[in-house]
Short mmCIF file of C-alpha atoms and ligand atoms in Angstrom, two decimals:
data_model
loop_
_atom_site.label_atom_id
_atom_site.label_comp_id
_atom_site.label_asym_id
_atom_site.label_seq_id
_atom_site.Cartn_x
_atom_site.Cartn_y
_atom_site.Cartn_z
CA MET A 1 -96.33 68.74 46.01
CA PRO A 2 -93.86 66.38 44.98
CA ASN A 3 -94.82 63.26 46.89
CA LEU A 4 -98.23 63.57 45.25
CA ILE A 5 -96.80 62.28 42.05
CA LEU A 6 -96.39 58.89 43.63
CA ARG A 7 -100.00 58.85 44.76
CA PRO A 8 -103.28 58.66 42.89
CA SER A 9 -104.58 61.85 41.33
CA TRP A 10 -107.38 62.18 43.89
CA TRP A 11 -104.96 62.27 46.78
CA LEU A 12 -105.06 65.59 48.67
CA PRO A 13 -102.02 67.51 49.83
CA GLU A 14 -101.46 67.65 53.59
CA ARG A 15 -102.58 71.28 53.80
CA ALA A 16 -105.97 70.28 52.51
CA VAL A 17 -106.55 67.54 55.04
CA THR A 18 -104.78 68.69 58.20
CA PRO A 19 -107.08 70.85 60.28
CA GLU A 20 -105.27 73.77 61.87
CA ALA A 21 -106.12 72.38 65.31
CA VAL A 22 -103.97 69.34 64.62
CA VAL A 23 -101.05 71.55 63.67
CA LEU A 24 -101.51 73.62 66.80
CA ASN A 25 -101.69 70.54 68.99
CA ARG A 26 -98.47 69.34 67.45
CA ARG A 27 -96.84 72.65 68.32
CA ARG A 28 -98.04 72.33 71.91
CA PHE A 29 -96.63 68.80 72.01
CA LEU A 30 -93.30 70.06 70.70
CA ALA A 31 -93.20 72.80 73.31
CA GLN A 32 -93.62 70.13 75.98
CA LEU A 33 -90.71 68.09 74.65
CA GLY A 34 -88.28 70.29 76.57
CA CYS A 35 -84.51 70.19 76.63
CA ALA A 36 -83.92 66.58 75.66
CA GLY A 37 -85.58 67.17 72.33
CA VAL A 38 -83.67 70.37 71.77
CA VAL A 39 -80.29 68.78 72.39
CA ALA A 40 -81.09 65.85 70.15
CA GLN A 41 -82.04 68.09 67.26
CA GLY A 42 -79.50 70.89 67.44
CA TRP A 43 -81.03 74.36 67.46
CA SER A 44 -84.50 73.99 66.31
CA ALA A 45 -87.74 75.72 66.69
CA MET A 46 -88.17 74.65 70.25
CA SER A 47 -85.13 76.41 71.59
CA ALA A 48 -85.68 80.00 72.60
CA GLU A 49 -81.97 80.72 72.97
CA PRO A 50 -79.98 78.39 70.72
CA PRO A 51 -76.22 78.29 71.26
CA LEU A 52 -74.20 80.49 68.94
CA SER A 53 -71.03 78.44 69.13
CA GLY A 54 -69.92 76.24 66.26
CA PRO A 55 -68.44 76.95 62.86
CA TYR A 56 -71.29 79.08 61.55
CA GLY A 57 -72.15 80.91 64.76
CA LYS A 58 -70.10 84.07 64.63
CA GLY A 59 -71.37 87.62 64.74
CA TYR A 60 -75.10 87.02 65.08
CA PRO A 61 -77.40 88.81 64.74
CA HIS A 62 -76.18 90.66 61.68
CA ALA A 63 -77.47 94.11 60.69
CA ARG A 64 -80.73 94.12 58.80
CA ASN A 65 -80.55 95.65 55.33
CA LYS A 66 -83.10 98.50 55.47
CA ALA A 67 -83.86 98.08 51.78
CA PHE A 68 -85.30 94.65 52.59
CA ASP A 69 -87.25 95.49 55.71
CA PRO A 70 -90.75 96.46 54.61
CA GLY A 71 -92.13 96.26 58.14
CA TRP A 72 -94.09 93.06 57.54
CA THR A 73 -95.07 90.89 60.49
CA LEU A 74 -92.61 88.02 60.61
CA THR A 75 -93.78 84.44 60.62
CA GLU A 76 -93.40 82.94 64.05
CA ALA A 77 -89.96 81.25 64.17
CA LYS A 78 -91.42 78.08 65.66
CA ALA A 79 -93.67 77.61 62.67
CA ALA A 80 -90.94 78.33 60.11
CA THR A 81 -88.56 75.85 61.71
CA THR A 82 -91.01 73.00 62.31
CA TYR A 83 -92.97 73.05 59.05
CA ASN A 84 -90.41 72.31 56.37
CA ASN A 85 -89.79 70.52 53.11
CA PHE A 86 -86.52 68.59 52.98
CA TYR A 87 -87.18 65.28 51.29
CA GLU A 88 -83.71 63.91 51.96
CA PHE A 89 -84.91 63.47 55.56
CA THR A 90 -88.63 62.82 55.30
CA LEU A 91 -91.60 63.46 53.06
CA GLY A 92 -93.40 64.86 56.11
CA LYS A 93 -93.15 68.41 57.40
CA ASP A 94 -91.52 67.50 60.73
CA VAL A 95 -88.04 67.50 59.25
CA HIS A 96 -86.55 68.84 62.50
CA ARG A 97 -87.19 65.42 64.09
CA HIS A 98 -85.08 63.61 61.49
CA VAL A 99 -81.95 65.77 61.23
CA GLY A 100 -80.15 64.61 64.39
CA ARG A 101 -77.44 62.66 62.54
CA PHE A 102 -76.89 65.30 59.85
CA GLU A 103 -73.32 66.68 60.06
CA THR A 104 -72.96 70.15 58.58
CA ALA A 105 -69.28 70.76 59.40
CA PRO A 106 -66.78 70.45 57.91
CA TRP A 107 -68.51 71.25 54.60
CA LYS A 108 -67.15 71.91 51.13
CA ILE A 109 -68.78 73.88 48.32
CA GLU A 110 -67.45 73.51 44.79
CA LEU A 111 -67.75 76.08 41.99
CA THR A 112 -67.01 74.38 38.71
CA GLY A 113 -67.74 74.20 34.98
CA LEU A 114 -67.42 77.18 32.63
CA VAL A 115 -65.41 79.40 34.97
CA GLU A 116 -61.97 81.03 34.86
CA GLN A 117 -61.39 80.21 38.52
CA PRO A 118 -62.71 76.82 39.69
CA LEU A 119 -62.95 76.81 43.48
CA THR A 120 -63.55 74.46 46.37
CA LEU A 121 -64.47 76.48 49.44
CA ASP A 122 -64.79 75.54 53.07
CA ALA A 123 -68.28 76.68 54.11
CA ALA A 124 -67.14 78.07 57.49
CA GLU A 125 -64.37 80.07 55.81
CA LEU A 126 -66.79 81.30 53.18
CA VAL A 127 -69.27 82.48 55.81
CA ASP A 128 -66.44 84.18 57.70
CA SER A 129 -65.14 85.91 54.60
CA MET A 130 -68.46 87.44 53.53
CA VAL A 131 -70.12 90.55 54.90
CA LEU A 132 -73.41 89.17 56.15
CA GLU A 133 -76.69 91.05 56.19
CA GLU A 134 -80.24 90.23 57.19
CA ARG A 135 -83.13 90.51 54.70
CA VAL A 136 -86.82 89.99 55.26
CA TYR A 137 -88.30 88.07 52.33
CA ARG A 138 -91.65 86.57 51.53
CA PHE A 139 -91.30 82.84 50.75
CA ARG A 140 -93.98 80.97 48.78
CA CYS A 141 -94.13 77.18 48.41
CA VAL A 142 -95.86 75.67 45.37
CA GLU A 143 -98.08 73.82 47.87
CA ALA A 144 -99.77 77.21 48.53
CA TRP A 145 -98.29 77.91 51.95
CA ALA A 146 -96.19 80.98 52.68
CA MET A 147 -94.04 82.63 55.32
CA ILE A 148 -92.17 85.89 55.93
CA VAL A 149 -88.68 85.20 57.16
CA PRO A 150 -85.54 87.22 58.10
CA TRP A 151 -82.69 85.44 56.30
CA THR A 152 -79.03 86.15 57.05
CA GLY A 153 -76.56 85.82 54.21
CA PHE A 154 -75.22 87.52 51.12
CA PRO A 155 -76.23 87.96 47.47
CA LEU A 156 -75.36 84.95 45.31
CA ASN A 157 -73.68 87.22 42.76
CA ARG A 158 -70.87 87.86 45.28
CA LEU A 159 -70.09 84.16 45.42
CA ILE A 160 -70.40 83.73 41.66
CA ASP A 161 -67.97 86.60 41.05
CA LYS A 162 -65.26 84.68 42.92
CA ALA A 163 -65.32 81.96 40.25
CA LYS A 164 -65.31 84.37 37.27
CA PRO A 165 -67.79 82.63 34.95
CA LYS A 166 -66.92 82.57 31.25
CA PRO A 167 -69.26 84.35 28.80
CA GLU A 168 -70.59 81.01 27.55
CA ALA A 169 -71.92 80.15 31.03
CA ARG A 170 -75.66 80.81 30.65
CA PHE A 171 -77.05 78.69 33.50
CA VAL A 172 -76.06 77.61 36.99
CA ARG A 173 -76.85 74.10 38.16
CA PHE A 174 -77.07 73.70 41.94
CA VAL A 175 -76.36 70.33 43.54
CA THR A 176 -77.14 69.59 47.18
CA ALA A 177 -75.79 67.12 49.73
CA SER A 178 -76.38 63.41 49.44
CA LYS A 179 -75.46 61.63 52.68
CA PRO A 180 -77.62 58.52 52.85
CA ASP A 181 -76.24 57.55 56.28
CA GLN A 182 -77.35 60.87 57.72
CA MET A 183 -80.38 61.61 55.55
CA PRO A 184 -82.92 58.82 56.05
CA GLY A 185 -85.21 60.03 53.26
CA ILE A 186 -82.65 59.16 50.61
CA ARG A 187 -82.65 55.42 51.33
CA GLY A 188 -86.33 55.55 52.22
CA ASN A 189 -87.31 56.98 48.85
CA PRO A 190 -85.06 55.41 46.22
CA GLU A 191 -87.49 56.34 43.43
CA TYR A 192 -86.34 59.98 43.62
CA PRO A 193 -83.35 61.08 41.51
CA TRP A 194 -81.01 62.05 44.37
CA PRO A 195 -79.19 64.27 45.01
CA TYR A 196 -81.68 67.17 44.91
CA PHE A 197 -80.64 69.53 42.12
CA GLU A 198 -81.94 72.82 40.78
CA GLY A 199 -81.04 75.47 38.23
CA LEU A 200 -81.28 79.16 37.37
CA ARG A 201 -80.52 81.23 34.32
CA MET A 202 -77.34 83.24 34.79
CA ASP A 203 -79.25 86.56 34.90
CA GLU A 204 -81.56 85.12 37.59
CA ALA A 205 -78.58 83.86 39.58
CA MET A 206 -76.84 87.26 39.34
CA HIS A 207 -79.97 89.22 40.28
CA PRO A 208 -79.42 91.15 43.52
CA LEU A 209 -82.47 89.52 45.17
CA THR A 210 -81.04 86.00 44.77
CA PHE A 211 -79.62 85.25 48.18
CA VAL A 212 -77.33 82.71 49.79
CA ALA A 213 -78.76 82.14 53.27
CA VAL A 214 -76.54 80.96 56.11
CA GLY A 215 -78.84 82.06 58.91
CA VAL A 216 -82.43 82.80 59.79
CA TYR A 217 -84.11 84.68 62.65
CA GLY A 218 -80.73 86.11 63.66
CA LYS A 219 -79.03 82.74 64.15
CA PRO A 220 -77.19 80.20 62.00
CA LEU A 221 -79.51 78.12 59.81
CA PRO A 222 -81.02 75.14 61.59
CA LYS A 223 -80.39 71.86 59.81
CA GLN A 224 -83.99 71.47 58.72
CA MET A 225 -83.81 74.80 56.86
CA GLY A 226 -80.74 73.84 54.84
CA ALA A 227 -77.62 74.29 56.96
CA PRO A 228 -74.97 75.30 56.39
CA VAL A 229 -75.68 77.10 53.09
CA ARG A 230 -78.84 77.31 50.99
CA LEU A 231 -80.32 79.41 48.25
CA VAL A 232 -83.34 81.72 48.58
CA VAL A 233 -84.98 82.94 45.37
CA PRO A 234 -87.98 84.87 46.67
CA TRP A 235 -89.94 85.38 43.43
CA LYS A 236 -89.97 81.67 42.56
CA TYR A 237 -91.74 78.73 44.16
CA GLY A 238 -89.82 77.36 47.14
CA TYR A 239 -88.48 74.28 45.37
CA LYS A 240 -86.19 76.63 43.38
CA SER A 241 -84.39 77.38 46.69
CA PRO A 242 -82.16 74.31 47.19
CA LYS A 243 -80.88 73.52 50.68
CA SER A 244 -77.48 72.32 51.91
CA LEU A 245 -75.61 73.22 48.72
CA VAL A 246 -72.43 71.37 47.77
CA LYS A 247 -71.89 72.38 44.14
CA LEU A 248 -72.55 75.20 41.69
CA GLU A 249 -71.87 74.18 38.11
CA PHE A 250 -71.74 76.83 35.38
CA ILE A 251 -73.05 75.46 32.10
CA ALA A 252 -74.17 76.52 28.64
CA GLU A 253 -77.43 74.58 28.31
CA GLN A 254 -80.53 74.76 30.49
CA PRO A 255 -80.20 72.01 33.10
CA LYS A 256 -82.93 69.64 34.19
CA THR A 257 -84.10 70.03 37.79
CA PHE A 258 -85.10 67.44 40.39
CA TRP A 259 -88.85 68.06 40.21
CA GLU A 260 -88.86 68.76 36.50
CA THR A 261 -87.30 65.34 35.95
CA LEU A 262 -90.17 63.77 37.87
CA GLN A 263 -93.07 65.92 36.65
CA PRO A 264 -92.19 68.46 33.92
CA ARG A 265 -95.79 69.60 33.49
CA GLU A 266 -96.17 70.44 37.18
CA TYR A 267 -92.72 71.82 38.01
CA PRO A 268 -91.23 73.59 34.98
CA PHE A 269 -87.78 75.15 35.00
CA GLU A 270 -88.88 78.78 35.36
CA SER A 271 -91.51 78.39 38.11
CA ASN A 272 -92.10 82.05 38.96
CA VAL A 273 -94.87 82.60 41.50
CA ASP A 274 -98.03 83.45 39.56
CA PRO A 275 -101.56 83.52 41.01
CA GLU A 276 -103.06 83.27 37.52
CA VAL A 277 -101.36 80.03 36.56
CA PRO A 278 -102.86 77.21 38.61
CA HIS A 279 -100.87 74.14 39.45
CA PRO A 280 -102.43 71.36 37.35
CA ARG A 281 -104.06 70.02 40.53
CA TRP A 282 -104.80 73.12 42.62
CA SER A 283 -105.24 76.89 42.46
CA GLN A 284 -102.34 79.27 43.13
CA ALA A 285 -104.62 82.30 43.65
CA THR A 286 -104.18 82.35 47.44
CA GLU A 287 -101.75 81.08 50.04
CA ARG A 288 -101.91 80.05 53.70
CA MET A 289 -99.58 81.70 56.20
CA ILE A 290 -98.05 78.80 58.10
CA ASP A 291 -98.27 80.35 61.57
CA THR A 292 -101.64 82.10 61.65
CA GLY A 293 -103.44 80.03 59.03
CA ASP A 294 -104.56 83.29 57.39
CA ARG A 295 -105.32 82.94 53.72
CA VAL A 296 -103.95 85.82 51.65
CA LYS A 297 -103.92 86.64 47.96
CA THR A 298 -100.87 85.45 46.09
CA LYS A 299 -98.95 88.15 44.23
CA LYS A 300 -97.30 87.81 40.85
CA TYR A 301 -93.58 87.13 41.32
CA ASN A 302 -94.47 86.79 45.01
CA GLY A 303 -94.64 90.58 45.27
CA TYR A 304 -91.22 91.20 43.67
CA ALA A 305 -92.48 92.21 40.21
CA ASP A 306 -90.89 95.66 40.39
CA SER A 307 -87.47 94.05 40.70
CA VAL A 308 -87.76 91.00 38.48
CA ALA A 309 -90.54 91.38 35.87
CA LYS A 310 -87.97 92.84 33.47
CA LEU A 311 -86.20 89.47 33.41
CA TYR A 312 -89.28 88.00 31.72
CA PRO A 313 -90.24 90.39 28.91
CA HIS A 314 -92.42 87.75 27.19
CA ALA A 315 -94.41 86.78 30.31
N1 MTE B 1 -83.74 71.50 49.08
C1 MTE B 1 -83.40 70.20 49.24
N2 MTE B 1 -82.11 69.87 49.23
N3 MTE B 1 -84.36 69.24 49.42
C2 MTE B 1 -85.69 69.55 49.41
O1 MTE B 1 -86.52 68.63 49.57
N4 MTE B 1 -87.39 71.27 49.21
C3 MTE B 1 -87.69 72.55 48.56
C4 MTE B 1 -86.73 73.65 49.00
N5 MTE B 1 -85.36 73.18 48.99
C5 MTE B 1 -86.07 70.90 49.25
C6 MTE B 1 -85.04 71.87 49.11
C7 MTE B 1 -89.06 72.99 48.80
S1 MTE B 1 -90.27 72.10 48.00
C8 MTE B 1 -89.37 74.05 49.59
S2 MTE B 1 -90.95 74.67 49.66
C9 MTE B 1 -88.34 74.74 50.39
O2 MTE B 1 -87.08 74.09 50.30
C10 MTE B 1 -88.78 74.76 51.85
O3 MTE B 1 -87.90 75.53 52.60
P1 MTE B 1 -88.14 75.63 54.18
O4 MTE B 1 -88.38 74.25 54.66
O5 MTE B 1 -86.92 76.25 54.73
O6 MTE B 1 -89.36 76.47 54.36
#
């Protein structure tokens, strides 16, 4: 996706040029890295038993919500935690190699704007105060790769309720961390409009599927997946799920988003998964599972039409 815009139109995305064998070899190489690599990167894909100490480590694994456990085969954790998009660190997929200096505690999250109760929360206290549950969701990137992941967290509407939004709040703008000293991609790519920011309509944000993830695979989120707190909006393309949140701003007008600012034609505000609407430069009819390489048919709203189609009566 995104980095393509800074390249000529004939440039192919990584998925189109990286043979699966190369990806597999990289995984083998990572497996051989051993403990030194694991310590340097915090808990990452390579660690079979990551430590559960630390501010976000309590109570894992949390009970899986049966309503969100359709019995799908989960994506291999190693794949999900070593093939990531987090441009603040790198434009490559090996984000886990670049997060060593990223400090995720202490961490503040601000709820501001058109609310009765503006709040600044400590992330560890927030995580402690919420009843956490695990949900298995499909996750679909606009780059046509996909995964099936067990997230731990809570519905976003429970956080929003704390701030008591005013009736005129019609959108939520999400702002993520900008720590240039710890996030090498920020200084390395000054042409991007940092910090990463996203937005949802209020009814999308309040929808019970919209999830605040603080863990994955029964453990606290690894840094490369958006520690300590990220959003997961499973019926939208992955870029609508901002990582490492620091601010939720309740506003009246539809906000611009990071990718929309750069390429409005390619990354519009709504961005619901739709196999019939191709990206201007590639088809969205199928997707590649990041662990097996299997190509499967993409589903409208990423398979969540029963829950969310009613939000889009004109679609
Ligand atoms: N959030 C921030 N802060 N920065 C990013 O670059 N990339 C987005 C999204 N959230 C991104 C982000 C994109 S394009 C995708 S596909 C997902 O994160 C990837 O999530 P994952 O790496 O956990 O699979």
